[in-house]
XYZ file of N, CA and C in Angstrom:
759
model
N -221.601 -37.909 121.544
C -222.569 -37.229 120.679
C -221.877 -36.086 119.946
N -222.053 -36.019 118.637
C -221.417 -34.959 117.863
C -222.194 -33.660 118.007
N -221.500 -32.572 117.836
C -222.115 -31.256 117.929
C -222.821 -30.910 116.628
N -223.759 -29.945 116.661
C -224.420 -29.513 115.432
C -223.404 -29.070 114.395
N -223.685 -29.396 113.152
C -222.867 -29.028 112.001
C -221.589 -29.849 111.872
N -221.392 -30.863 112.738
C -220.253 -31.762 112.550
C -220.536 -32.657 111.342
N -219.516 -33.312 110.854
C -219.678 -34.161 109.676
C -220.413 -35.455 110.024
N -221.206 -35.905 109.090
C -221.837 -37.212 109.191
C -220.851 -38.275 108.711
N -221.139 -39.543 109.008
C -220.240 -40.625 108.591
C -220.013 -40.596 107.079
N -221.076 -40.367 106.329
C -220.941 -40.342 104.869
C -220.056 -39.184 104.418
N -220.099 -38.088 105.150
C -219.276 -36.932 104.782
C -217.803 -37.164 105.136
N -217.549 -37.890 106.233
C -216.165 -38.271 106.529
C -215.616 -39.146 105.398
N -216.423 -40.088 104.927
C -215.990 -40.947 103.831
C -215.777 -40.135 102.554
N -216.671 -39.193 102.301
C -216.520 -38.327 101.129
C -215.233 -37.515 101.212
N -214.956 -36.957 102.383
C -213.748 -36.159 102.568
C -212.501 -37.002 102.359
N -212.519 -38.228 102.843
C -211.373 -39.119 102.664
C -211.129 -39.383 101.177
N -212.216 -39.601 100.430
C -212.088 -39.850 98.994
C -211.590 -38.605 98.262
N -212.057 -37.447 98.657
C -211.616 -36.204 98.029
C -210.125 -35.972 98.274
N -209.677 -36.213 99.484
C -208.256 -36.046 99.805
C -207.400 -37.015 99.000
N -207.917 -38.225 98.781
C -207.176 -39.219 97.999
C -207.007 -38.779 96.547
N -207.838 -37.860 96.084
C -207.754 -37.368 94.705
C -206.917 -36.089 94.586
N -206.162 -35.764 95.620
C -205.262 -34.618 95.542
C -204.260 -34.836 94.409
N -204.053 -33.822 93.584
C -203.154 -33.995 92.437
C -201.762 -34.468 92.852
N -201.219 -35.407 92.083
C -199.861 -35.881 92.307
C -198.885 -34.831 91.793
N -197.675 -34.753 92.330
C -197.052 -35.671 93.297
C -197.305 -35.305 94.753
N -198.271 -34.433 95.035
C -198.559 -34.064 96.417
C -199.033 -35.283 97.201
N -198.674 -35.335 98.476
C -199.070 -36.429 99.360
C -199.978 -35.868 100.445
N -201.279 -35.949 100.213
C -202.255 -35.366 101.139
C -202.469 -36.267 102.354
N -203.022 -35.694 103.398
C -203.419 -36.462 104.569
C -204.654 -37.284 104.238
N -204.851 -38.393 104.951
C -206.146 -39.063 104.862
C -207.032 -38.481 105.958
N -208.273 -38.951 106.062
C -209.227 -38.296 106.960
C -208.845 -38.450 108.433
N -208.226 -39.579 108.807
C -207.791 -39.751 110.198
C -206.604 -38.838 110.500
N -205.654 -38.751 109.576
C -204.527 -37.831 109.748
C -205.011 -36.386 109.826
N -205.971 -36.052 108.979
C -206.532 -34.701 108.982
C -207.113 -34.355 110.344
N -207.802 -35.309 110.960
C -208.416 -35.069 112.263
C -207.350 -34.756 113.311
N -206.266 -35.536 113.302
C -205.175 -35.264 114.224
C -204.508 -33.932 113.938
N -204.346 -33.625 112.645
C -203.732 -32.352 112.249
C -204.559 -31.167 112.758
N -205.871 -31.238 112.603
C -206.721 -30.133 113.057
C -206.608 -29.935 114.570
N -206.548 -31.024 115.324
C -206.377 -30.892 116.774
C -205.016 -30.299 117.102
N -203.989 -30.685 116.341
C -202.668 -30.114 116.541
C -202.629 -28.626 116.258
N -203.463 -28.172 115.345
C -203.587 -26.742 115.044
C -204.325 -26.030 116.180
N -205.394 -26.648 116.656
C -206.256 -25.993 117.638
C -205.593 -25.801 118.997
N -204.674 -26.670 119.392
C -204.092 -26.571 120.732
C -202.818 -25.744 120.750
N -202.505 -25.064 119.658
C -201.316 -24.213 119.640
C -201.497 -23.002 120.566
N -200.394 -22.410 121.025
C -200.512 -21.253 121.922
C -200.888 -19.959 121.205
N -201.215 -20.036 119.942
C -201.732 -18.875 119.208
C -202.833 -19.346 118.275
N -203.743 -18.441 117.959
C -204.796 -18.762 117.010
C -204.209 -18.773 115.602
N -204.456 -19.840 114.869
C -203.915 -19.980 113.518
C -205.058 -19.837 112.528
N -204.930 -18.898 111.610
C -205.976 -18.636 110.628
C -206.093 -19.789 109.638
N -207.289 -19.951 109.107
C -207.543 -21.003 108.128
C -206.600 -20.902 106.932
N -206.345 -19.697 106.465
C -205.465 -19.516 105.303
C -204.063 -20.051 105.570
N -203.679 -20.120 106.851
C -202.353 -20.619 107.210
C -202.336 -22.133 107.367
N -203.384 -22.703 107.987
C -203.345 -24.141 108.245
C -203.905 -24.996 107.114
N -204.795 -24.436 106.290
C -205.449 -25.252 105.267
C -204.463 -25.880 104.274
N -203.453 -25.158 103.764
C -202.539 -25.793 102.800
C -201.828 -27.024 103.348
N -201.689 -27.127 104.668
C -200.988 -28.256 105.256
C -201.686 -29.587 105.093
N -202.952 -29.591 104.690
C -203.662 -30.863 104.540
C -203.386 -31.520 103.192
N -202.821 -30.760 102.251
C -202.657 -31.280 100.893
C -201.297 -31.901 100.624
N -200.320 -31.638 101.511
C -198.995 -32.215 101.268
C -198.167 -32.167 102.545
N -197.542 -33.292 102.883
C -196.714 -33.366 104.079
C -195.495 -32.459 103.977
N -195.025 -32.216 102.756
C -193.830 -31.395 102.569
C -194.156 -29.926 102.343
N -195.437 -29.567 102.411
C -195.813 -28.166 102.297
C -195.849 -27.632 100.886
N -195.814 -28.509 99.880
C -195.890 -28.039 98.495
C -197.297 -27.529 98.188
N -197.350 -26.500 97.349
C -198.624 -25.848 97.049
C -199.409 -26.636 96.009
N -200.736 -26.487 96.050
C -201.578 -27.079 95.014
C -201.267 -26.439 93.667
N -201.404 -27.199 92.582
C -201.204 -26.593 91.265
C -202.274 -25.543 90.985
N -201.922 -24.577 90.167
C -202.843 -23.481 89.875
C -204.111 -23.963 89.186
N -204.034 -25.102 88.489
C -205.203 -25.596 87.756
C -206.004 -26.631 88.545
N -205.823 -26.691 89.871
C -206.609 -27.625 90.691
C -208.095 -27.319 90.540
N -208.909 -28.370 90.488
C -210.345 -28.233 90.283
C -210.950 -27.364 91.388
N -211.513 -26.208 91.067
C -212.059 -25.328 92.111
C -213.237 -25.949 92.859
N -214.054 -26.755 92.183
C -215.184 -27.398 92.862
C -214.687 -28.425 93.878
N -213.674 -29.183 93.490
C -213.047 -30.160 94.389
C -212.468 -29.459 95.610
N -211.736 -28.373 95.390
C -211.111 -27.631 96.485
C -212.160 -27.006 97.397
N -213.222 -26.474 96.814
C -214.265 -25.842 97.616
C -214.957 -26.861 98.518
N -215.202 -28.065 98.001
C -215.874 -29.083 98.810
C -214.975 -29.549 99.951
N -213.695 -29.758 99.685
C -212.763 -30.143 100.747
C -212.701 -29.055 101.813
N -212.622 -27.811 101.373
C -212.533 -26.694 102.315
C -213.778 -26.609 103.181
N -214.940 -26.792 102.574
C -216.203 -26.720 103.320
C -216.281 -27.802 104.390
N -215.964 -29.035 104.007
C -216.039 -30.142 104.957
C -214.980 -30.006 106.059
N -213.779 -29.622 105.676
C -212.704 -29.482 106.660
C -212.996 -28.349 107.625
N -213.533 -27.261 107.116
C -213.881 -26.122 107.971
C -214.928 -26.527 109.004
N -215.904 -27.332 108.592
C -216.934 -27.775 109.526
C -216.343 -28.677 110.614
N -215.437 -29.569 110.238
C -214.824 -30.442 111.243
C -213.950 -29.633 112.189
N -213.208 -28.682 111.672
C -212.382 -27.806 112.505
C -213.247 -27.074 113.533
N -214.369 -26.527 113.074
C -215.269 -25.797 113.962
C -215.868 -26.716 115.023
N -216.261 -27.928 114.627
C -216.860 -28.875 115.574
C -215.847 -29.289 116.637
N -214.612 -29.542 116.235
C -213.572 -29.905 117.195
C -213.302 -28.759 118.163
N -213.234 -27.550 117.630
C -212.972 -26.380 118.467
C -214.065 -26.198 119.514
N -215.314 -26.333 119.093
C -216.435 -26.167 120.010
C -216.483 -27.295 121.032
N -216.214 -28.508 120.584
C -216.287 -29.646 121.482
C -215.224 -29.551 122.575
N -214.018 -29.137 122.205
C -212.962 -28.972 123.203
C -213.301 -27.845 124.174
N -213.861 -26.743 123.645
C -214.163 -25.585 124.483
C -215.346 -25.840 125.413
N -216.378 -26.513 124.911
C -217.615 -26.664 125.671
C -217.662 -27.945 126.500
N -217.012 -29.002 126.014
C -217.096 -30.293 126.698
C -215.756 -30.783 127.238
N -214.659 -30.205 126.736
C -213.346 -30.724 127.092
C -213.142 -32.128 126.570
N -213.805 -32.423 125.463
C -213.805 -33.787 124.938
C -214.141 -33.741 123.446
N -213.836 -34.812 122.721
C -214.210 -34.920 121.306
C -214.094 -36.381 120.901
N -214.700 -36.706 119.788
C -214.618 -38.062 119.245
C -213.642 -38.066 118.075
N -212.442 -38.647 118.239
C -211.470 -38.647 117.144
C -211.858 -39.617 116.038
N -211.366 -39.348 114.849
C -211.568 -40.256 113.719
C -210.484 -41.320 113.794
N -210.862 -42.525 114.148
C -209.923 -43.631 114.280
C -210.342 -44.714 113.296
N -209.444 -45.025 112.399
C -209.742 -46.017 111.364
C -208.741 -47.143 111.478
N -209.210 -48.319 111.893
C -208.314 -49.466 112.014
C -208.024 -50.026 110.638
N -206.807 -50.517 110.485
C -206.431 -51.140 109.222
C -206.714 -52.627 109.298
N -207.140 -53.220 108.185
C -207.429 -54.658 108.197
C -206.159 -55.477 108.384
N -206.340 -56.652 108.914
C -205.200 -57.549 109.059
C -204.643 -57.907 107.688
N -203.316 -58.056 107.622
C -202.681 -58.423 106.357
C -203.152 -59.807 105.924
N -203.445 -59.930 104.651
C -203.831 -61.222 104.098
C -202.611 -61.876 103.461
N -202.579 -63.175 103.501
C -201.464 -63.892 102.900
C -201.427 -63.623 101.400
N -200.227 -63.450 100.896
C -200.060 -63.178 99.461
C -200.492 -64.392 98.640
N -201.194 -64.125 97.561
C -201.648 -65.173 96.648
C -200.724 -65.223 95.432
N -200.598 -66.381 94.811
C -199.782 -66.461 93.594
C -200.290 -65.461 92.551
N -199.391 -64.747 91.958
C -199.771 -63.774 90.944
C -199.979 -62.377 91.478
N -200.005 -62.201 92.828
C -200.160 -60.870 93.411
C -198.927 -60.014 93.097
N -199.172 -58.739 92.891
C -198.074 -57.819 92.667
C -197.273 -57.658 93.959
N -195.938 -57.712 93.889
C -195.149 -57.513 95.110
C -195.315 -56.092 95.630
N -195.223 -55.942 96.951
C -195.355 -54.626 97.554
C -194.140 -53.767 97.224
N -194.400 -52.473 97.077
C -193.284 -51.553 96.879
C -192.512 -51.444 98.186
N -191.321 -50.853 98.118
C -190.512 -50.685 99.327
C -191.234 -49.828 100.354
N -191.918 -48.766 99.884
C -192.649 -47.884 100.790
C -193.826 -48.615 101.434
N -194.553 -49.408 100.642
C -195.697 -50.155 101.171
C -195.248 -51.194 102.203
N -194.129 -51.866 101.919
C -193.633 -52.868 102.853
C -193.175 -52.221 104.148
N -192.527 -51.041 104.036
C -192.085 -50.310 105.225
C -193.278 -49.892 106.062
N -194.359 -49.449 105.392
C -195.561 -49.038 106.106
C -196.163 -50.216 106.864
N -196.214 -51.372 106.227
C -196.763 -52.558 106.890
C -195.898 -52.983 108.073
N -194.593 -52.936 107.885
C -193.690 -53.347 108.957
C -193.807 -52.398 110.149
N -193.935 -51.107 109.868
C -194.089 -50.108 110.929
C -195.366 -50.353 111.709
N -196.440 -50.617 110.974
C -197.740 -50.860 111.602
C -197.687 -52.118 112.470
N -197.066 -53.166 111.955
C -197.018 -54.435 112.686
C -196.157 -54.343 113.937
N -195.168 -53.437 113.937
C -194.257 -53.324 115.080
C -194.886 -52.598 116.264
N -195.981 -51.889 116.038
C -196.633 -51.147 117.112
C -197.438 -52.078 118.015
N -197.670 -51.620 119.232
C -198.555 -52.363 120.130
C -199.964 -52.377 119.544
N -200.725 -53.455 119.729
C -202.066 -53.529 119.146
C -202.956 -52.348 119.486
N -202.853 -51.799 120.704
C -203.702 -50.675 121.089
C -203.311 -49.393 120.369
N -202.078 -49.334 119.853
C -201.595 -48.120 119.185
C -201.866 -48.123 117.684
N -202.024 -49.273 117.089
C -202.132 -49.348 115.629
C -203.269 -48.508 115.053
N -204.475 -48.548 115.635
C -205.551 -47.736 115.057
C -205.332 -46.227 115.218
N -204.404 -45.823 116.109
C -204.173 -44.406 116.370
C -202.982 -43.855 115.604
N -202.269 -44.715 114.884
C -201.053 -44.291 114.195
C -201.322 -43.137 113.226
N -202.359 -43.247 112.399
C -202.641 -42.205 111.407
C -203.024 -40.896 112.098
N -203.880 -40.976 113.112
C -204.323 -39.764 113.810
C -203.143 -39.032 114.427
N -202.283 -39.769 115.149
C -201.146 -39.136 115.817
C -200.126 -38.643 114.791
N -200.005 -39.322 113.653
C -199.116 -38.832 112.595
C -199.581 -37.466 112.095
N -200.889 -37.289 111.951
C -201.423 -35.992 111.551
C -201.188 -34.935 112.607
N -201.335 -35.307 113.882
C -201.077 -34.381 114.984
C -199.608 -33.945 114.962
N -198.704 -34.901 114.755
C -197.283 -34.589 114.704
C -196.963 -33.682 113.512
N -197.671 -33.868 112.413
C -197.498 -33.012 111.235
C -197.799 -31.557 111.584
N -198.834 -31.327 112.375
C -199.170 -29.967 112.801
C -198.058 -29.386 113.672
N -197.489 -30.194 114.563
C -196.439 -29.691 115.446
C -195.143 -29.413 114.684
N -194.936 -30.103 113.578
C -193.774 -29.803 112.740
C -193.959 -28.467 112.029
N -195.186 -28.189 111.609
C -195.454 -26.919 110.935
C -195.488 -25.761 111.928
N -195.946 -26.031 113.134
C -196.086 -24.983 114.152
C -195.380 -25.444 115.425
N -194.078 -25.173 115.551
C -193.295 -25.704 116.682
C -193.445 -24.915 117.981
N -194.314 -23.881 117.989
C -194.413 -23.043 119.183
C -194.787 -23.836 120.435
N -195.611 -24.859 120.276
C -196.045 -25.630 121.445
C -194.860 -26.275 122.146
N -193.953 -26.839 121.370
C -192.800 -27.514 121.953
C -191.789 -26.580 122.580
N -191.933 -25.290 122.327
C -191.000 -24.305 122.882
C -191.441 -23.785 124.249
N -192.626 -24.202 124.707
C -193.127 -23.761 126.009
C -192.536 -24.639 127.103
N -191.981 -24.007 128.128
C -191.391 -24.733 129.259
C -192.495 -25.045 130.271
N -193.165 -26.149 130.045
C -194.288 -26.553 130.895
C -194.298 -28.083 130.974
N -194.007 -28.650 132.166
C -193.947 -30.117 132.291
C -195.228 -30.805 131.836
N -196.377 -30.182 132.067
C -197.636 -30.804 131.663
C -197.733 -31.005 130.166
N -197.162 -30.076 129.410
C -197.166 -30.206 127.955
C -196.272 -31.356 127.523
N -195.086 -31.446 128.107
C -194.162 -32.532 127.768
C -194.770 -33.898 128.067
N -195.452 -33.993 129.204
C -196.069 -35.267 129.580
C -197.175 -35.658 128.613
N -198.047 -34.698 128.271
C -199.151 -34.986 127.350
C -198.625 -35.391 125.978
N -197.586 -34.717 125.490
C -197.028 -35.049 124.182
C -196.395 -36.438 124.188
N -195.701 -36.771 125.270
C -195.092 -38.101 125.358
C -196.156 -39.191 125.306
N -197.284 -38.955 125.968
C -198.344 -39.969 126.001
C -199.094 -40.039 124.666
N -199.029 -38.976 123.870
C -199.584 -39.033 122.525
C -198.632 -39.739 121.566
N -197.358 -39.388 121.663
C -196.388 -39.917 120.711
C -195.979 -41.354 121.008
N -196.513 -41.935 122.086
C -196.276 -43.351 122.333
C -196.882 -44.215 121.238
N -197.786 -43.626 120.451
C -198.447 -44.371 119.379
C -197.698 -44.268 118.049
N -196.534 -43.627 118.050
C -195.666 -43.576 116.877
C -194.482 -44.513 117.097
N -193.868 -44.995 116.021
C -192.710 -45.886 116.192
C -191.577 -45.176 116.932
N -191.013 -45.833 117.925
C -189.865 -45.288 118.655
C -188.608 -45.536 117.835
N -187.851 -44.475 117.553
C -186.674 -44.587 116.693
C -185.373 -44.448 117.463
N -185.298 -43.513 118.392
C -184.066 -43.299 119.151
C -184.106 -44.083 120.460
N -182.941 -44.215 121.081
C -182.872 -44.907 122.377
C -183.694 -44.159 123.425
N -183.678 -42.829 123.364
C -184.448 -42.038 124.325
C -185.944 -42.290 124.155
N -186.408 -42.336 122.900
C -187.827 -42.598 122.641
C -188.212 -43.993 123.115
N -187.335 -44.959 122.915
C -187.621 -46.323 123.354
C -187.690 -46.401 124.877
N -186.836 -45.635 125.547
C -186.858 -45.620 127.005
C -188.135 -44.978 127.532
N -188.571 -43.877 126.885
C -189.807 -43.212 127.293
C -190.997 -44.147 127.082
N -191.004 -44.840 125.937
C -192.098 -45.770 125.651
C -192.150 -46.898 126.675
N -190.987 -47.419 127.029
C -190.947 -48.500 128.008
C -191.460 -48.015 129.363
N -191.108 -46.780 129.730
C -191.582 -46.221 130.998
C -193.097 -46.051 130.994
N -193.637 -45.535 129.872
C -195.087 -45.354 129.770
C -195.813 -46.693 129.821
N -195.284 -47.677 129.116
C -195.921 -48.997 129.119
C -195.909 -49.614 130.515
N -194.877 -49.290 131.287
C -194.771 -49.840 132.641
C -195.658 -49.084 133.628
N -195.660 -47.740 133.537
C -196.375 -46.933 134.518
C -197.804 -46.593 134.100
N -198.063 -46.559 132.802
C -199.406 -46.235 132.299
C -199.774 -47.212 131.180
N -199.917 -48.482 131.494
C -200.231 -49.470 130.453
C -201.623 -49.233 129.866
N -201.768 -49.572 128.600
C -203.050 -49.445 127.914
C -203.658 -50.835 127.742
N -204.894 -50.998 128.213
C -205.532 -52.310 128.161
C -205.944 -52.690 126.753
N -206.504 -51.707 126.041
C -207.029 -52.002 124.716
C -207.162 -50.696 123.933
N -207.762 -50.773 122.746
C -207.893 -49.598 121.883
C -208.773 -48.536 122.541
N -209.855 -48.950 123.182
C -210.735 -47.979 123.841
C -209.977 -47.198 124.913
N -209.134 -47.887 125.652
C -208.329 -47.237 126.679
C -207.356 -46.247 126.040
N -206.770 -46.638 124.899
C -205.825 -45.772 124.200
C -206.519 -44.522 123.656
N -207.717 -44.685 123.117
C -208.465 -43.541 122.590
C -208.830 -42.584 123.717
N -209.251 -43.136 124.853
C -209.614 -42.288 125.996
C -208.418 -41.468 126.462
N -207.236 -42.099 126.521
C -206.037 -41.366 126.934
C -205.676 -40.302 125.897
N -205.777 -40.626 124.616
C -205.462 -39.662 123.564
C -206.321 -38.417 123.692
N -207.615 -38.604 123.864
C -208.535 -37.470 123.968
C -208.226 -36.650 125.215
N -207.940 -37.317 126.318
C -207.622 -36.606 127.558
C -206.358 -35.776 127.406
N -205.360 -36.300 126.699
C -204.111 -35.564 126.497
C -204.348 -34.312 125.648
N -205.144 -34.430 124.601
C -205.444 -33.272 123.760
C -206.218 -32.228 124.554
N -207.173 -32.676 125.368
C -207.936 -31.746 126.202
C -207.020 -31.039 127.202
N -206.055 -31.766 127.759
C -205.100 -31.144 128.681
C -204.271 -30.085 127.972
N -203.802 -30.401 126.763
C -203.010 -29.437 125.995
C -203.832 -28.198 125.666
N -205.094 -28.422 125.339
C -205.979 -27.293 125.035
C -206.120 -26.371 126.248
N -206.256 -26.958 127.426
C -206.382 -26.166 128.655
C -205.078 -25.426 128.969
N -203.943 -26.098 128.763
C -202.649 -25.520 129.120
C -202.265 -24.344 128.223
N -202.794 -24.311 127.009
C -202.417 -23.248 126.064
C -203.518 -22.206 125.877
N -204.647 -22.394 126.516
C -205.789 -21.506 126.280
C -205.482 -20.056 126.635
N -204.826 -19.829 127.776
C -204.547 -18.456 128.199
C -203.668 -17.732 127.188
N -202.643 -18.419 126.676
C -201.758 -17.795 125.684
C -202.486 -17.578 124.360
N -203.348 -18.514 124.010
C -204.030 -18.450 122.712
C -204.992 -17.268 122.640
N -205.621 -16.941 123.750
C -206.607 -15.863 123.752
C -206.114 -14.639 124.516
N -204.796 -14.544 124.683
C -204.225 -13.387 125.373
C -204.414 -12.136 124.528
N -204.833 -11.052 125.177
C -205.009 -9.766 124.488
C -204.109 -8.747 125.166
N -203.215 -8.144 124.399
C -202.318 -7.134 124.953
C -203.088 -5.867 125.307
N -202.744 -5.283 126.441
C -203.355 -4.018 126.855
C -202.714 -2.866 126.088
N -203.541 -2.023 125.504
C -203.045 -0.888 124.739
C -202.800 0.278 125.691
N -201.597 0.807 125.692
C -201.259 1.957 126.518
C -201.410 3.229 125.702
N -202.125 4.209 126.247
C -202.355 5.474 125.557
C -201.285 6.486 125.969
N -200.746 7.186 124.976
C -199.773 8.242 125.250
C -200.454 9.502 125.776
N -201.746 9.680 125.445
C -202.485 10.859 125.856
C -203.756 10.427 126.578
N -204.299 11.283 127.449
C -205.547 10.934 128.143
C -206.673 10.683 127.142
N -207.593 9.789 127.513
C -208.741 9.510 126.660
C -209.632 10.745 126.570
N -210.109 11.017 125.356
C -210.959 12.183 125.115
C -212.414 11.804 125.363
N -213.127 12.588 126.205
C -214.545 12.349 126.452
C -215.386 12.770 125.267
N -216.565 12.209 125.138
C -217.401 12.510 123.965
C -217.847 13.977 123.955
N -217.960 14.604 125.115
C -218.401 16.000 125.158
C -217.239 16.988 125.283
N -215.996 16.471 125.243
C -214.826 17.346 125.283
C -214.568 17.953 123.900
N -213.842 19.074 123.838
C -213.458 19.640 122.541
C -212.621 18.645 121.749
N -212.841 18.558 120.476
C -212.109 17.613 119.631
C -210.643 18.033 119.567
N -209.698 17.081 119.732
C -208.276 17.405 119.701
C -207.806 17.987 118.366
N -208.620 17.846 117.318
C -208.187 18.343 116.013
C -208.206 19.870 115.938
N -208.857 20.541 116.920
C -208.888 21.991 116.937
C -210.031 22.609 116.162
N -211.015 21.812 115.794
C -212.145 22.328 115.014
C -213.061 23.214 115.851
N -213.028 23.100 117.165
C -213.914 23.850 118.043
C -215.194 23.110 118.359
N -215.438 22.007 117.661
C -216.650 21.217 117.912
C -216.360 20.169 118.987
N -217.449 19.648 119.574
C -217.296 18.564 120.527
C -216.768 17.316 119.810
N -216.039 16.494 120.574
C -215.431 15.285 120.001
C -216.474 14.371 119.355
N -217.688 14.250 120.017
C -218.719 13.355 119.497
C -219.284 13.823 118.179
N -219.167 15.146 117.901
C -219.713 15.686 116.655
C -218.637 15.844 115.589
N -217.411 15.450 115.945
C -216.315 15.609 114.982
C -215.656 14.255 114.735
N -214.421 14.057 115.211
C -213.708 12.803 114.954
C -214.217 11.651 115.816
N -215.099 11.905 116.749
C -215.664 10.842 117.566
C -216.926 10.232 117.014
N -217.305 10.655 115.778
C -218.528 10.078 115.177
C -218.325 8.607 114.918
């Protein structure tokens, strides 16, 4: 069940369409990537202001929007994204759970005579998708967005905490393994923690994000204690400024 003020299905579709209209040559996230990105922002060991994380949704390389970007378009994206960010934050805090945006891609159709050949990038994307385990394919976009957040904010990976490493490994199993080490980790996970189907994969993904949220909560909301060089002045004490009046009637107002 979604929390109050979360996006409706039609609003998720609207947000996806708005992101697709991001001015070129910027490469914006799609709505599933955005969802993963927001979770990657929320589980950091520090609170990240909207002004810092919002630009990351418009381009993977961090390029800024053009100065002449449509203000109405930008305002609508910001409004919808802010609501989803708030809903995710509340859901993790109050329930330790959330419903991720998972969009499965349709099966490839056989090429018909006269069809335009795929570009090199499109063919690479299809090959990458096909190489993943069936349970991981619908989560590829979401986890790619999550990884995008960790690239922008590497503080999480700098924490020496085995629980964080384990949760990240179980999330990144849904990305293509490139190095021998990644392939070995994936093989170990498939052997020790096999995924039956997409529902099982989604449940594990949500649990890993909830674990990360719990592991970083203390650091995220840590408040430094302020040490005073001088004793605290009582409200009925003489004001330190030397006016002769009580503190409450002078600088303590």
